[in-house]
Amino acid sequence: MAELPVFRSRVAEVVARERWVVDGGYSDVRDLVWARADTVVWLDYPLAITLSRLLRRIVARIRDGVELWPGTGNRETIRNQIFTRDPLVWFAIRTHRGRRRRIAQVLAQPEYSHLHVHRFTRPADAEVWLEAQRAQAAPRI
């Protein structure tokens, strides 16, 4: 990841545009993103679902050898998922409960009362909502 001032500058440039979508919940830029956003879609899934999806992605990326961010040389390996100080799986387990609590607290703050928050705790509910959005956006003939 870029140094924080560079990252914040890049994000500020994107969210200054008329239309944009941001994926992820980086707390270092949340103030920039949520101040300009109109909608937050929060996939607040149980830890078991989060871990199963994370493990599938890790295994696929190790198998395929795909760069995580093109041009960086950063690839998943068994070594960096087992023998590092804070492997992704352990990080997910360690931070899951606290992250859920912090996001709920931040969303409750008055400066974010303008946001339409869609919080989904089950993938099926998120899929139903997404299908409704697609149907609403589909061209009418």
XYZ file of N, CA and C in Angstrom:
423
model
N 0.844 -1.177 0.000
C 0.000 0.000 0.000
C 0.888 1.239 0.000
N 0.381 2.275 -0.575
C 1.107 3.547 -0.642
C 1.216 4.151 0.763
N 2.151 5.057 0.915
C 2.256 5.801 2.167
C 0.925 6.504 2.420
N 0.584 6.695 3.690
C -0.741 7.218 4.049
C -1.086 8.551 3.379
N -0.200 9.546 3.359
C -0.584 10.805 2.689
C -0.887 10.611 1.196
N -0.137 9.743 0.548
C -0.360 9.466 -0.879
C -1.700 8.744 -1.057
N -1.943 7.748 -0.219
C -3.191 6.993 -0.276
C -4.392 7.913 -0.061
N -4.345 8.757 0.968
C -5.446 9.686 1.243
C -5.667 10.646 0.077
N -4.584 11.118 -0.514
C -4.692 12.020 -1.659
C -5.374 11.330 -2.840
N -4.992 10.094 -3.099
C -5.598 9.336 -4.208
C -7.086 9.105 -3.969
N -7.425 8.738 -2.741
C -8.834 8.503 -2.420
C -9.623 9.808 -2.512
N -9.077 10.888 -1.999
C -9.760 12.188 -2.061
C -10.030 12.585 -3.506
N -9.094 12.315 -4.386
C -9.272 12.633 -5.805
C -10.433 11.833 -6.400
N -10.524 10.567 -6.045
C -11.597 9.716 -6.577
C -12.959 10.160 -6.048
N -13.062 10.384 -4.737
C -14.379 10.706 -4.173
C -14.818 12.135 -4.464
N -13.941 12.935 -5.034
C -14.335 14.289 -5.450
C -15.123 14.252 -6.763
N -15.074 13.134 -7.455
C -15.816 12.990 -8.720
C -17.316 12.909 -8.434
N -18.083 13.069 -9.505
C -19.535 13.055 -9.344
C -20.053 11.672 -8.962
N -19.507 10.617 -9.585
C -19.979 9.256 -9.343
C -18.785 8.350 -9.111
N -18.891 7.462 -8.144
C -17.809 6.536 -7.834
C -18.337 5.427 -6.927
N -17.581 4.350 -6.863
C -17.858 3.244 -5.952
C -16.534 2.880 -5.305
N -16.540 2.703 -4.001
C -15.341 2.303 -3.272
C -15.620 0.967 -2.606
N -14.705 0.044 -2.771
C -14.808 -1.275 -2.161
C -13.789 -1.352 -1.031
N -14.232 -1.760 0.135
C -13.319 -1.894 1.264
C -13.654 -0.896 2.337
N -13.111 -1.118 3.491
C -13.441 -0.265 4.622
C -12.233 0.284 5.335
N -11.276 0.781 4.585
C -10.060 1.301 5.201
C -10.388 2.449 6.148
N -10.116 2.253 7.425
C -10.424 3.290 8.408
C -9.588 4.551 8.189
N -8.432 4.420 7.562
C -7.572 5.586 7.317
C -8.170 6.587 6.336
N -9.156 6.162 5.558
C -9.791 7.073 4.591
C -11.309 7.107 4.743
N -11.805 6.461 5.772
C -13.257 6.391 5.968
C -13.867 7.784 6.024
N -13.208 8.719 6.694
C -13.750 10.079 6.794
C -13.916 10.713 5.425
N -12.997 10.471 4.523
C -13.081 11.028 3.169
C -14.215 10.377 2.380
N -14.290 9.068 2.462
C -15.249 8.314 1.662
C -16.672 8.515 2.177
N -16.893 8.304 3.455
C -18.251 8.358 3.983
C -18.812 9.769 3.999
N -17.980 10.772 4.085
C -18.476 12.151 4.038
C -19.110 12.456 2.683
N -18.609 11.845 1.612
C -19.112 12.112 0.257
C -20.058 11.026 -0.253
N -20.137 9.907 0.444
C -20.984 8.793 -0.002
C -22.448 9.076 0.296
N -23.321 8.362 -0.406
C -24.736 8.421 -0.064
C -25.223 7.067 0.458
N -24.470 5.994 0.172
C -24.893 4.650 0.540
C -23.698 3.834 1.016
N -23.928 3.044 2.051
C -22.939 2.073 2.520
C -23.602 0.705 2.488
N -22.951 -0.241 1.832
C -23.401 -1.629 1.835
C -22.417 -2.385 2.721
N -22.900 -2.830 3.861
C -22.047 -3.473 4.862
C -22.338 -4.971 4.867
N -21.376 -5.734 4.387
C -21.484 -7.187 4.415
C -20.944 -7.655 5.764
N -21.816 -7.730 6.727
C -21.467 -8.042 8.111
C -21.747 -9.514 8.385
N -20.984 -10.361 7.730
C -21.231 -11.796 7.813
C -20.590 -12.413 9.050
N -21.143 -13.528 9.496
C -20.544 -14.243 10.623
C -19.106 -14.671 10.300
N -18.334 -14.857 11.343
C -16.929 -15.221 11.182
C -16.760 -16.491 10.359
N -17.615 -17.474 10.532
C -17.480 -18.730 9.780
C -17.564 -18.487 8.271
N -18.475 -17.644 7.842
C -18.600 -17.336 6.410
C -17.380 -16.553 5.941
N -16.980 -15.559 6.729
C -15.812 -14.753 6.379
C -14.580 -15.633 6.224
N -14.354 -16.530 7.176
C -13.167 -17.396 7.131
C -13.213 -18.366 5.956
N -14.370 -18.959 5.691
C -14.441 -19.916 4.578
C -14.152 -19.221 3.247
N -14.676 -18.014 3.075
C -14.414 -17.269 1.833
C -12.962 -16.823 1.753
N -12.405 -16.389 2.865
C -11.004 -15.977 2.899
C -10.092 -17.155 2.558
N -10.346 -18.302 3.146
C -9.518 -19.474 2.868
C -9.595 -19.889 1.396
N -10.802 -19.849 0.819
C -10.940 -20.174 -0.608
C -10.128 -19.221 -1.479
N -10.158 -17.914 -1.162
C -9.385 -16.935 -1.939
C -7.887 -17.163 -1.779
N -7.450 -17.429 -0.556
C -6.024 -17.662 -0.318
C -5.548 -18.875 -1.097
N -6.276 -19.980 -1.009
C -5.882 -21.203 -1.715
C -5.849 -20.959 -3.225
N -6.854 -20.282 -3.758
C -6.895 -20.000 -5.204
C -5.715 -19.132 -5.618
N -5.381 -18.115 -4.827
C -4.274 -17.223 -5.187
C -2.926 -17.920 -5.060
N -2.782 -18.817 -4.088
C -1.541 -19.587 -3.980
C -1.421 -20.510 -5.190
N -2.506 -21.187 -5.519
C -2.517 -22.118 -6.652
C -2.216 -21.412 -7.976
N -2.836 -20.243 -8.183
C -2.704 -19.540 -9.457
C -1.489 -18.633 -9.529
N -0.929 -18.267 -8.404
C 0.241 -17.390 -8.390
C -0.038 -15.983 -8.893
N -1.273 -15.541 -8.782
C -1.675 -14.223 -9.279
C -1.155 -13.129 -8.347
N -0.677 -12.042 -8.948
C -0.271 -10.885 -8.147
C -1.507 -10.261 -7.511
N -1.392 -9.886 -6.243
C -2.524 -9.259 -5.564
C -2.788 -7.877 -6.131
N -1.737 -7.119 -6.372
C -1.830 -5.798 -6.981
C -0.826 -5.784 -8.112
N -1.289 -5.744 -9.361
C -0.395 -5.829 -10.522
C 0.796 -4.873 -10.437
N 1.953 -5.419 -10.741
C 3.175 -4.624 -10.752
C 3.913 -4.588 -9.429
N 3.334 -5.187 -8.382
C 3.981 -5.133 -7.069
C 4.809 -6.372 -6.762
N 4.553 -7.468 -7.471
C 5.220 -8.723 -7.153
C 4.655 -9.391 -5.911
N 3.606 -8.821 -5.329
C 3.008 -9.336 -4.102
C 2.082 -10.501 -4.439
N 2.488 -11.700 -3.999
C 1.712 -12.907 -4.260
C 1.500 -13.669 -2.957
N 0.383 -14.374 -2.892
C 0.129 -15.250 -1.746
C 1.032 -16.468 -1.867
N 1.566 -16.889 -0.751
C 2.338 -18.128 -0.689
C 1.967 -18.844 0.604
N 2.237 -20.128 0.648
C 2.019 -20.864 1.892
C 2.872 -20.243 2.988
N 4.077 -19.883 2.623
C 4.999 -19.304 3.607
C 4.434 -18.023 4.242
N 3.912 -17.094 3.393
C 3.434 -15.840 3.995
C 2.071 -15.985 4.656
N 1.438 -17.138 4.512
C 0.171 -17.360 5.206
C 0.327 -18.215 6.458
N 1.504 -18.781 6.655
C 1.719 -19.607 7.845
C 2.821 -19.027 8.730
N 3.890 -18.563 8.106
C 5.073 -18.195 8.871
C 5.286 -16.694 9.034
N 4.263 -15.902 8.793
C 4.402 -14.467 9.015
C 3.899 -14.118 10.411
N 4.179 -12.921 10.813
C 3.797 -12.470 12.152
C 2.281 -12.419 12.324
N 1.533 -12.053 11.282
C 0.084 -11.904 11.391
C -0.594 -12.388 10.111
N -0.671 -13.712 9.927
C -1.316 -14.234 8.703
C -2.766 -13.770 8.592
N -3.272 -13.721 7.368
C -4.620 -13.207 7.126
C -5.700 -13.925 7.929
N -5.616 -15.237 8.024
C -6.652 -15.984 8.742
C -6.652 -15.581 10.217
N -5.503 -15.528 10.833
C -5.432 -15.123 12.233
C -5.888 -13.675 12.397
N -5.488 -12.804 11.473
C -5.918 -11.407 11.508
C -7.443 -11.320 11.468
N -8.075 -12.098 10.584
C -9.538 -12.083 10.471
C -10.190 -12.549 11.771
N -9.657 -13.601 12.365
C -10.210 -14.105 13.621
C -10.046 -13.067 14.727
N -8.862 -12.506 14.808
C -8.516 -11.578 15.882
C -9.296 -10.264 15.820
N -9.649 -9.802 14.615
C -10.239 -8.475 14.468
C -11.742 -8.475 14.169
N -12.326 -9.619 13.919
C -13.712 -9.691 13.458
C -14.691 -8.987 14.403
N -14.710 -9.370 15.657
C -15.682 -8.814 16.608
C -15.484 -7.314 16.809
N -14.246 -6.888 16.997
C -13.976 -5.471 17.234
C -14.306 -4.605 16.032
N -14.017 -5.114 14.830
C -14.316 -4.351 13.616
C -15.820 -4.148 13.471
N -16.602 -5.175 13.747
C -18.060 -5.059 13.673
C -18.558 -3.982 14.635
N -18.046 -4.016 15.843
C -18.458 -3.048 16.864
C -18.074 -1.621 16.460
N -16.840 -1.446 15.972
C -16.373 -0.105 15.581
C -17.163 0.451 14.405
N -17.450 -0.362 13.421
C -18.211 0.124 12.264
C -19.600 0.565 12.700
N -20.248 -0.224 13.538
C -21.578 0.160 14.032
C -21.509 1.476 14.800
N -20.490 1.651 15.619
C -20.341 2.892 16.384
C -20.106 4.092 15.470
N -19.259 3.920 14.473
C -18.970 5.027 13.561
C -20.216 5.388 12.750
N -20.930 4.381 12.276
C -22.145 4.662 11.502
C -23.201 5.385 12.321
N -23.172 5.238 13.624
C -24.146 5.896 14.500
C -23.803 7.357 14.765
N -22.638 7.805 14.345
C -22.235 9.189 14.589
C -23.045 10.142 13.710
N -23.383 11.327 14.230
C -24.230 12.278 13.502
C -23.682 12.679 12.126
N -22.373 12.758 11.975
C -21.824 13.185 10.687
C -22.066 12.179 9.565
N -22.530 10.977 9.921
C -22.826 9.975 8.900
C -24.321 9.667 8.814
N -25.143 10.515 9.390
C -26.591 10.273 9.381
C -27.188 10.378 7.978
N -26.461 10.980 7.040
C -26.946 11.111 5.662
C -26.846 9.799 4.879
N -26.118 8.839 5.406
C -25.876 7.601 4.667
C -27.079 6.656 4.714
N -27.363 6.053 3.577
C -28.321 4.952 3.523
C -27.491 3.694 3.769
N -27.704 3.057 4.897
C -26.899 1.897 5.275
C -27.695 0.626 5.032
N -27.097 -0.271 4.273
C -27.670 -1.586 4.023
C -26.720 -2.590 4.669
N -27.124 -3.117 5.814
C -26.281 -4.056 6.572
C -26.838 -5.460 6.383
N -26.013 -6.318 5.824
C -26.430 -7.685 5.561
C -25.611 -8.651 6.396
N -26.299 -9.535 7.089
C -25.622 -10.537 7.904
C -25.696 -11.924 7.270
N -26.394 -12.009 6.147
C -26.493 -13.274 5.408
C -26.277 -12.991 3.928
N -25.439 -13.788 3.274
C -25.212 -13.593 1.830
C -26.503 -13.624 1.015
N -27.454 -14.453 1.387
C -28.712 -14.534 0.628
C -29.453 -13.200 0.640
N -29.437 -12.513 1.764
C -30.101 -11.209 1.848
C -29.397 -10.180 0.978
N -28.094 -10.228 0.953
C -27.327 -9.311 0.102
C -27.634 -9.582 -1.373
N -27.747 -10.838 -1.740
C -28.061 -11.200 -3.130
C -29.439 -10.696 -3.542
N -30.408 -10.823 -2.665
C -31.768 -10.337 -2.953
C -31.729 -8.829 -3.181
N -31.027 -8.113 -2.316
C -30.925 -6.656 -2.449
C -30.219 -6.290 -3.756
N -29.134 -6.982 -4.063
C -28.377 -6.682 -5.274
C -29.217 -6.949 -6.522
N -29.961 -8.028 -6.524
C -30.847 -8.307 -7.658
C -31.888 -7.209 -7.825
N -32.410 -6.705 -6.735
C -33.385 -5.610 -6.799
C -32.740 -4.356 -7.390
N -31.481 -4.105 -7.050
C -30.772 -2.951 -7.603
C -30.563 -3.122 -9.102
N -30.202 -4.326 -9.506
C -30.013 -4.600 -10.939
C -31.315 -4.414 -11.700
N -32.405 -4.911 -11.147
C -33.703 -4.794 -11.808
C -34.111 -3.328 -11.919
N -33.849 -2.565 -10.894
C -34.190 -1.149 -10.893
C -33.363 -0.367 -11.914
N -32.116 -0.763 -12.101
C -31.216 -0.069 -13.018
C -31.336 -0.546 -14.459
N -32.011 -1.681 -14.675
C -32.121 -2.246 -16.015
C -32.902 -1.302 -16.924
N -32.449 -1.189 -18.165
C -33.189 -0.344 -19.104
C -34.599 -0.885 -19.350
N -35.527 0.017 -19.391
C -36.918 -0.369 -19.644
C -37.205 -0.244 -21.142
N -37.796 -1.267 -21.698
C -38.079 -1.269 -23.134
C -39.562 -1.095 -23.362
